PDB file of C-alpha atoms in Angstrom:
ATOM      1  CA  GLN A   1      -7.684 -11.838   8.282  1.00 68.00           C
ATOM      2  CA  SER A   2      -5.379 -10.756   5.488  1.00 71.00           C
ATOM      3  CA  ALA A   3      -5.676 -12.143   1.988  1.00 85.00           C
ATOM      4  CA  LEU A   4      -2.016 -13.170   1.871  1.00 95.00           C
ATOM      5  CA  THR A   5      -0.342 -15.196   4.606  1.00 97.00           C
ATOM      6  CA  GLN A   6       2.981 -14.168   6.099  1.00 98.00           C
ATOM      7  CA  PRO A   7       4.759 -15.463   9.197  1.00 98.00           C
ATOM      8  CA  PRO A   8       4.287 -12.949  12.014  1.00 97.00           C
ATOM      9  CA  SER A   9       7.976 -12.834  12.806  1.00 97.00           C
ATOM     10  CA  ALA A  10      11.424 -13.617  11.461  1.00 98.00           C
ATOM     11  CA  SER A  11      14.883 -12.994  12.799  1.00 97.00           C
ATOM     12  CA  GLY A  12      18.548 -13.258  12.023  1.00 96.00           C
ATOM     13  CA  SER A  13      21.917 -12.061  13.200  1.00 97.00           C
ATOM     14  CA  PRO A  14      23.863  -9.310  11.464  1.00 97.00           C
ATOM     15  CA  GLY A  15      25.442 -10.598   8.283  1.00 97.00           C
ATOM     16  CA  GLN A  16      23.074 -13.547   7.997  1.00 97.00           C
ATOM     17  CA  SER A  17      20.325 -14.056   5.449  1.00 97.00           C
ATOM     18  CA  VAL A  18      16.645 -14.333   6.225  1.00 98.00           C
ATOM     19  CA  THR A  19      13.721 -15.226   3.958  1.00 98.00           C
ATOM     20  CA  ILE A  20      10.130 -14.126   4.484  1.00 98.00           C
ATOM     21  CA  SER A  21       7.350 -16.023   2.743  1.00 98.00           C
ATOM     22  CA  CYS A  22       4.045 -14.768   1.391  1.00 98.00           C
ATOM     23  CA  THR A  23       1.420 -17.344   0.493  1.00 97.00           C
ATOM     24  CA  GLY A  24      -1.633 -16.632  -1.581  1.00 95.00           C
ATOM     25  CA  THR A  25      -3.652 -18.491  -4.167  1.00 93.00           C
ATOM     26  CA  SER A  26      -3.727 -19.008  -7.898  1.00 91.00           C
ATOM     27  CA  SER A  27      -6.046 -15.975  -8.058  1.00 89.00           C
ATOM     28  CA  ASP A  28      -3.412 -13.593  -6.785  1.00 91.00           C
ATOM     29  CA  VAL A  29       0.231 -14.515  -6.096  1.00 94.00           C
ATOM     30  CA  GLY A  30       0.214 -17.595  -8.292  1.00 94.00           C
ATOM     31  CA  GLY A  31      -1.676 -16.033 -11.156  1.00 91.00           C
ATOM     32  CA  TYR A  32       0.362 -12.919 -11.818  1.00 92.00           C
ATOM     33  CA  ASN A  33       3.936 -11.647 -11.672  1.00 94.00           C
ATOM     34  CA  SER A  34       2.679  -8.675  -9.685  1.00 93.00           C
ATOM     35  CA  VAL A  35       4.038  -9.303  -6.207  1.00 96.00           C
ATOM     36  CA  SER A  36       5.579  -6.402  -4.364  1.00 97.00           C
ATOM     37  CA  TRP A  37       7.201  -5.983  -0.956  1.00 98.00           C
ATOM     38  CA  TYR A  38       7.178  -2.995   1.379  1.00 98.00           C
ATOM     39  CA  GLN A  39       9.361  -2.157   4.353  1.00 98.00           C
ATOM     40  CA  GLN A  40       7.856  -0.167   7.211  1.00 98.00           C
ATOM     41  CA  HIS A  41       9.748   1.207  10.155  1.00 98.00           C
ATOM     42  CA  PRO A  42       7.762   2.144  13.294  1.00 96.00           C
ATOM     43  CA  GLY A  43       5.748   5.292  12.793  1.00 95.00           C
ATOM     44  CA  LYS A  44       6.802   5.608   9.164  1.00 97.00           C
ATOM     45  CA  ALA A  45       5.120   5.116   5.826  1.00 98.00           C
ATOM     46  CA  PRO A  46       5.718   1.917   3.862  1.00 98.00           C
ATOM     47  CA  LYS A  47       8.605   1.948   1.404  1.00 98.00           C
ATOM     48  CA  LEU A  48       8.595  -0.055  -1.813  1.00 98.00           C
ATOM     49  CA  MET A  49      11.450  -2.569  -1.780  1.00 98.00           C
ATOM     50  CA  ILE A  50      10.534  -5.061  -4.523  1.00 98.00           C
ATOM     51  CA  TYR A  51       8.008  -4.942  -7.365  1.00 96.00           C
ATOM     52  CA  GLU A  52       6.979  -7.401 -10.058  1.00 95.00           C
ATOM     53  CA  VAL A  53       8.322 -10.284  -7.979  1.00 96.00           C
ATOM     54  CA  ARG A  54      12.015  -9.468  -8.243  1.00 97.00           C
ATOM     55  CA  GLN A  55      12.585  -5.918  -9.468  1.00 97.00           C
ATOM     56  CA  ARG A  56      14.268  -3.415  -7.163  1.00 97.00           C
ATOM     57  CA  PRO A  57      13.476   0.295  -7.300  1.00 96.00           C
ATOM     58  CA  SER A  58      16.400   2.641  -7.626  1.00 95.00           C
ATOM     59  CA  GLY A  59      18.156   3.096  -4.302  1.00 96.00           C
ATOM     60  CA  VAL A  60      17.147  -0.227  -2.754  1.00 97.00           C
ATOM     61  CA  PRO A  61      20.238  -2.261  -1.833  1.00 96.00           C
ATOM     62  CA  ASP A  62      20.824  -5.455  -3.778  1.00 96.00           C
ATOM     63  CA  ARG A  63      20.806  -7.268  -0.449  1.00 97.00           C
ATOM     64  CA  PHE A  64      17.047  -7.373  -0.963  1.00 98.00           C
ATOM     65  CA  SER A  65      15.789  -9.893  -3.476  1.00 98.00           C
ATOM     66  CA  GLY A  66      12.465 -11.402  -4.409  1.00 98.00           C
ATOM     67  CA  SER A  67      11.286 -14.643  -5.924  1.00 98.00           C
ATOM     68  CA  LYS A  68       8.148 -16.681  -6.472  1.00 98.00           C
ATOM     69  CA  SER A  69       7.236 -20.312  -6.770  1.00 97.00           C
ATOM     70  CA  GLY A  70       3.658 -21.286  -7.389  1.00 97.00           C
ATOM     71  CA  ASN A  71       1.388 -19.482  -4.937  1.00 96.00           C
ATOM     72  CA  THR A  72       4.206 -18.430  -2.612  1.00 98.00           C
ATOM     73  CA  ALA A  73       6.438 -15.405  -2.983  1.00 98.00           C
ATOM     74  CA  SER A  74       9.549 -14.770  -0.939  1.00 98.00           C
ATOM     75  CA  LEU A  75      11.658 -11.839   0.134  1.00 98.00           C
ATOM     76  CA  THR A  76      15.268 -12.561   1.035  1.00 98.00           C
ATOM     77  CA  VAL A  77      17.413 -10.112   2.920  1.00 98.00           C
ATOM     78  CA  SER A  78      21.085 -10.999   2.728  1.00 97.00           C
ATOM     79  CA  GLY A  79      23.866  -9.566   4.844  1.00 97.00           C
ATOM     80  CA  LEU A  80      21.418  -8.423   7.511  1.00 97.00           C
ATOM     81  CA  GLN A  81      22.015  -5.004   8.956  1.00 97.00           C
ATOM     82  CA  ALA A  82      20.548  -3.340  12.015  1.00 97.00           C
ATOM     83  CA  GLU A  83      18.549  -0.912   9.872  1.00 97.00           C
ATOM     84  CA  ASP A  84      16.753  -3.818   8.191  1.00 97.00           C
ATOM     85  CA  GLU A  85      14.763  -4.361  11.384  1.00 98.00           C
ATOM     86  CA  ALA A  86      11.231  -3.406  10.381  1.00 98.00           C
ATOM     87  CA  ASP A  87       7.874  -4.774   9.362  1.00 98.00           C
ATOM     88  CA  TYR A  88       7.639  -6.206   5.868  1.00 98.00           C
ATOM     89  CA  TYR A  89       4.422  -6.517   3.883  1.00 98.00           C
ATOM     90  CA  CYS A  90       3.850  -8.390   0.668  1.00 98.00           C
ATOM     91  CA  SER A  91       1.228  -7.373  -1.829  1.00 96.00           C
ATOM     92  CA  SER A  92      -0.219  -8.871  -4.971  1.00 95.00           C
ATOM     93  CA  TYR A  93      -2.603  -8.052  -7.768  1.00 92.00           C
ATOM     94  CA  ALA A  94      -5.901  -9.798  -7.102  1.00 86.00           C
ATOM     95  CA  GLY A  95      -7.315 -10.213 -10.580  1.00 76.00           C
ATOM     96  CA  SER A  96      -9.537  -8.198 -12.839  1.00 65.00           C
ATOM     97  CA  LYS A  97     -12.847  -9.194 -11.233  1.00 60.00           C
ATOM     98  CA  LYS A  98     -11.820  -7.484  -8.023  1.00 58.00           C
ATOM     99  CA  TRP A  99      -9.295  -5.004  -9.221  1.00 63.00           C
ATOM    100  CA  GLY A 100      -6.833  -3.900  -6.751  1.00 81.00           C
ATOM    101  CA  VAL A 101      -4.152  -5.187  -4.559  1.00 90.00           C
ATOM    102  CA  VAL A 102      -4.228  -7.386  -1.500  1.00 93.00           C
ATOM    103  CA  PHE A 103      -1.710  -7.271   1.302  1.00 95.00           C
ATOM    104  CA  GLY A 104      -0.240  -9.809   3.626  1.00 96.00           C
ATOM    105  CA  GLY A 105      -0.515  -9.573   7.380  1.00 96.00           C
ATOM    106  CA  GLY A 106       3.062  -8.393   7.756  1.00 97.00           C
ATOM    107  CA  THR A 107       6.231  -9.905   9.190  1.00 98.00           C
ATOM    108  CA  LYS A 108       8.260  -8.309  11.954  1.00 98.00           C
ATOM    109  CA  LEU A 109      11.932  -8.796  11.107  1.00 98.00           C
ATOM    110  CA  THR A 110      14.227  -8.649  14.112  1.00 97.00           C
ATOM    111  CA  VAL A 111      17.985  -8.307  13.772  1.00 96.00           C
ATOM    112  CA  LEU A 112      19.409 -10.086  16.785  1.00 93.00           C
TER     113      LEU A 112
ATOM    114  CA  GLN B   1      10.703  14.618  -6.670  1.00 94.00           C
ATOM    115  CA  ILE B   2       7.339  13.078  -5.933  1.00 97.00           C
ATOM    116  CA  THR B   3       5.723  13.912  -2.622  1.00 98.00           C
ATOM    117  CA  LEU B   4       2.249  13.297  -1.241  1.00 98.00           C
ATOM    118  CA  LYS B   5       0.619  14.528   1.943  1.00 98.00           C
ATOM    119  CA  GLU B   6      -2.656  13.568   3.534  1.00 98.00           C
ATOM    120  CA  SER B   7      -4.860  16.003   5.425  1.00 98.00           C
ATOM    121  CA  GLY B   8      -8.185  15.833   7.201  1.00 96.00           C
ATOM    122  CA  PRO B   9      -9.778  15.444  10.611  1.00 97.00           C
ATOM    123  CA  THR B  10      -7.988  13.485  13.296  1.00 97.00           C
ATOM    124  CA  LEU B  11     -11.218  12.644  15.108  1.00 98.00           C
ATOM    125  CA  VAL B  12     -14.628  11.779  13.727  1.00 98.00           C
ATOM    126  CA  LYS B  13     -17.751  10.529  15.459  1.00 98.00           C
ATOM    127  CA  PRO B  14     -19.456   7.243  14.627  1.00 97.00           C
ATOM    128  CA  THR B  15     -21.869   7.506  11.673  1.00 97.00           C
ATOM    129  CA  GLN B  16     -20.167  10.659  10.388  1.00 98.00           C
ATOM    130  CA  THR B  17     -18.566  10.966   6.960  1.00 98.00           C
ATOM    131  CA  LEU B  18     -14.787  11.191   6.703  1.00 98.00           C
ATOM    132  CA  THR B  19     -13.224  13.395   4.053  1.00 98.00           C
ATOM    133  CA  LEU B  20      -9.495  13.125   3.437  1.00 98.00           C
ATOM    134  CA  THR B  21      -7.433  15.126   0.968  1.00 98.00           C
ATOM    135  CA  CYS B  22      -4.186  14.027  -0.650  1.00 98.00           C
ATOM    136  CA  THR B  23      -2.120  16.927  -1.979  1.00 98.00           C
ATOM    137  CA  PHE B  24       0.754  15.906  -4.191  1.00 98.00           C
ATOM    138  CA  SER B  25       3.617  17.352  -6.181  1.00 97.00           C
ATOM    139  CA  GLY B  26       6.215  16.111  -8.623  1.00 96.00           C
ATOM    140  CA  PHE B  27       3.755  14.514 -11.020  1.00 96.00           C
ATOM    141  CA  SER B  28       0.514  15.272 -12.792  1.00 95.00           C
ATOM    142  CA  LEU B  29      -2.663  13.268 -12.531  1.00 95.00           C
ATOM    143  CA  SER B  30      -3.378  14.192 -16.128  1.00 93.00           C
ATOM    144  CA  THR B  31      -0.421  12.108 -17.338  1.00 92.00           C
ATOM    145  CA  SER B  32      -1.517   8.926 -19.037  1.00 92.00           C
ATOM    146  CA  GLY B  33      -1.335   5.871 -16.814  1.00 90.00           C
ATOM    147  CA  VAL B  34      -0.763   7.669 -13.536  1.00 94.00           C
ATOM    148  CA  GLY B  35      -2.924   6.942 -10.526  1.00 95.00           C
ATOM    149  CA  VAL B  36      -3.308   7.823  -6.850  1.00 97.00           C
ATOM    150  CA  GLY B  37      -4.501   5.314  -4.318  1.00 96.00           C
ATOM    151  CA  TRP B  38      -5.569   5.225  -0.689  1.00 98.00           C
ATOM    152  CA  ILE B  39      -4.423   2.584   1.763  1.00 97.00           C
ATOM    153  CA  ARG B  40      -5.179   2.366   5.480  1.00 98.00           C
ATOM    154  CA  GLN B  41      -3.582   0.656   8.457  1.00 98.00           C
ATOM    155  CA  PRO B  42      -5.354   0.149  11.795  1.00 97.00           C
ATOM    156  CA  PRO B  43      -3.028   0.524  14.797  1.00 97.00           C
ATOM    157  CA  GLY B  44      -0.753  -2.507  15.005  1.00 95.00           C
ATOM    158  CA  LYS B  45      -2.405  -4.163  12.033  1.00 95.00           C
ATOM    159  CA  ALA B  46      -1.827  -4.770   8.346  1.00 96.00           C
ATOM    160  CA  LEU B  47      -2.219  -2.538   5.334  1.00 96.00           C
ATOM    161  CA  GLU B  48      -5.503  -2.505   3.431  1.00 95.00           C
ATOM    162  CA  TRP B  49      -5.955  -1.038  -0.032  1.00 94.00           C
ATOM    163  CA  LEU B  50      -9.098   1.114  -0.282  1.00 96.00           C
ATOM    164  CA  ALA B  51      -9.357   2.903  -3.611  1.00 95.00           C
ATOM    165  CA  LEU B  52      -7.518   4.108  -6.685  1.00 94.00           C
ATOM    166  CA  ILE B  53      -8.219   6.812  -9.236  1.00 95.00           C
ATOM    167  CA  TYR B  54      -6.567   6.939 -12.637  1.00 93.00           C
ATOM    168  CA  TRP B  55      -5.576   9.907 -14.783  1.00 94.00           C
ATOM    169  CA  ASP B  56      -8.647   9.320 -16.954  1.00 94.00           C
ATOM    170  CA  ASP B  57     -10.992   9.397 -13.924  1.00 95.00           C
ATOM    171  CA  ASP B  58     -11.418   5.635 -13.913  1.00 93.00           C
ATOM    172  CA  LYS B  59     -11.966   4.523 -10.320  1.00 94.00           C
ATOM    173  CA  ARG B  60     -11.512   1.282  -8.430  1.00 92.00           C
ATOM    174  CA  TYR B  61     -12.629   0.362  -4.932  1.00 93.00           C
ATOM    175  CA  THR B  62     -11.980  -2.520  -2.603  1.00 91.00           C
ATOM    176  CA  PRO B  63     -15.122  -4.668  -2.825  1.00 89.00           C
ATOM    177  CA  SER B  64     -15.811  -4.850   0.917  1.00 91.00           C
ATOM    178  CA  LEU B  65     -16.012  -1.049   1.291  1.00 94.00           C
ATOM    179  CA  LYS B  66     -17.204  -0.060  -2.152  1.00 92.00           C
ATOM    180  CA  ASN B  67     -20.575   1.176  -0.937  1.00 95.00           C
ATOM    181  CA  ARG B  68     -18.991   3.579   1.549  1.00 98.00           C
ATOM    182  CA  LEU B  69     -16.134   5.018  -0.501  1.00 98.00           C
ATOM    183  CA  THR B  70     -15.876   7.767  -3.082  1.00 98.00           C
ATOM    184  CA  ILE B  71     -12.632   8.912  -4.665  1.00 98.00           C
ATOM    185  CA  THR B  72     -12.340  12.056  -6.756  1.00 98.00           C
ATOM    186  CA  LYS B  73      -9.587  14.200  -8.190  1.00 97.00           C
ATOM    187  CA  ASP B  74      -8.945  17.861  -8.860  1.00 96.00           C
ATOM    188  CA  THR B  75      -6.150  17.891 -11.389  1.00 95.00           C
ATOM    189  CA  SER B  76      -5.759  21.661 -11.318  1.00 94.00           C
ATOM    190  CA  LYS B  77      -5.128  21.584  -7.567  1.00 96.00           C
ATOM    191  CA  ASN B  78      -3.046  18.374  -7.601  1.00 97.00           C
ATOM    192  CA  GLN B  79      -5.420  16.828  -5.106  1.00 98.00           C
ATOM    193  CA  VAL B  80      -7.271  13.576  -4.618  1.00 98.00           C
ATOM    194  CA  VAL B  81     -10.130  13.340  -2.155  1.00 98.00           C
ATOM    195  CA  LEU B  82     -11.427  10.219  -0.433  1.00 98.00           C
ATOM    196  CA  THR B  83     -14.751  10.182   1.374  1.00 98.00           C
ATOM    197  CA  MET B  84     -15.898   7.337   3.591  1.00 98.00           C
ATOM    198  CA  THR B  85     -19.433   7.334   4.934  1.00 98.00           C
ATOM    199  CA  ASN B  86     -20.894   5.889   8.119  1.00 98.00           C
ATOM    200  CA  MET B  87     -17.644   5.789  10.045  1.00 98.00           C
ATOM    201  CA  ASP B  88     -17.271   3.211  12.810  1.00 98.00           C
ATOM    202  CA  PRO B  89     -14.638   2.736  15.519  1.00 98.00           C
ATOM    203  CA  VAL B  90     -13.196  -0.170  13.492  1.00 97.00           C
ATOM    204  CA  ASP B  91     -12.286   2.398  10.824  1.00 98.00           C
ATOM    205  CA  THR B  92      -9.746   3.931  13.201  1.00 98.00           C
ATOM    206  CA  ALA B  93      -6.512   3.797  11.238  1.00 98.00           C
ATOM    207  CA  THR B  94      -3.677   5.661   9.633  1.00 98.00           C
ATOM    208  CA  TYR B  95      -4.752   6.576   6.130  1.00 98.00           C
ATOM    209  CA  TYR B  96      -2.108   6.840   3.411  1.00 98.00           C
ATOM    210  CA  CYS B  97      -2.272   8.110  -0.127  1.00 98.00           C
ATOM    211  CA  ALA B  98       0.240   6.800  -2.636  1.00 98.00           C
ATOM    212  CA  HIS B  99       1.390   7.226  -6.229  1.00 97.00           C
ATOM    213  CA  ARG B 100       0.849   4.601  -8.886  1.00 93.00           C
ATOM    214  CA  LYS B 101       3.234   5.147 -11.762  1.00 88.00           C
ATOM    215  CA  SER B 102       2.322   4.965 -15.399  1.00 84.00           C
ATOM    216  CA  GLY B 103       2.612   1.629 -17.097  1.00 82.00           C
ATOM    217  CA  VAL B 104       0.885  -1.611 -17.938  1.00 82.00           C
ATOM    218  CA  SER B 105       0.164  -3.985 -15.078  1.00 82.00           C
ATOM    219  CA  VAL B 106       1.524  -1.642 -12.417  1.00 87.00           C
ATOM    220  CA  TYR B 107       0.007  -2.985  -9.217  1.00 90.00           C
ATOM    221  CA  TYR B 108       2.185  -1.315  -6.622  1.00 94.00           C
ATOM    222  CA  PHE B 109       2.742   2.125  -5.111  1.00 96.00           C
ATOM    223  CA  ASP B 110       6.184   3.631  -5.437  1.00 95.00           C
ATOM    224  CA  PHE B 111       5.727   6.791  -3.385  1.00 97.00           C
ATOM    225  CA  TRP B 112       3.679   7.189  -0.226  1.00 98.00           C
ATOM    226  CA  GLY B 113       2.511  10.059   1.911  1.00 98.00           C
ATOM    227  CA  GLN B 114       3.382  10.205   5.590  1.00 98.00           C
ATOM    228  CA  GLY B 115      -0.104   9.109   6.588  1.00 98.00           C
ATOM    229  CA  THR B 116      -2.735  10.663   8.808  1.00 98.00           C
ATOM    230  CA  LEU B 117      -4.237   8.992  11.864  1.00 98.00           C
ATOM    231  CA  VAL B 118      -8.007   9.106  12.033  1.00 98.00           C
ATOM    232  CA  THR B 119      -9.722   8.073  15.245  1.00 98.00           C
ATOM    233  CA  VAL B 120     -13.417   7.237  15.292  1.00 98.00           C
ATOM    234  CA  SER B 121     -14.918   7.828  18.704  1.00 97.00           C
ATOM    235  CA  SER B 122     -17.877   9.517  20.286  1.00 95.00           C
TER     236      SER B 122
END
């Protein structure tokens, strides 16, 4: 069982927007602005898409955005494209007593 | 550009010790703030952070596996080594190493290796 809770699946049609949630606790997601999101295509390594809740690394399209409210973080993909179909994992800092990061269980995003 | 690559055995027997090497380029592990971490992913399952080593040799381990893990670095060779003792079939996974950039409160990995699949079976 993963530390952070994500829906197992999400879907949307090309051009639509879809939001993936990531729920933790006040000890991780809610306690720090250290949520990140990774995209993983089958057989490939994860790719950083969002860090520090809403920051995008260079090269990541602005169709990807992040937010947080309380203990829940969200990743929104706008203007869905076929290549956005992948697994998405959230991650959060878990506090100084147990340094490190915790991951969510992953969400399979399907572009219909 | 930053690249990382994992290497090691593809098959280990139960109770054996796994040794994985991460060879990287494009950065130095002697640069203040930089770190290299290990993350694993069982087939069809989620990611799990295992360990991280900083430029100053400070080390962090996931609490549940702390007693089985050791992470070390060889700055001159641009390598980080992870050992995991007493391997079990549940440890079958793809093991990734990843770069942690310099900075305060950086709790993410911006570059990842391609991963190496390790199967634990007799």
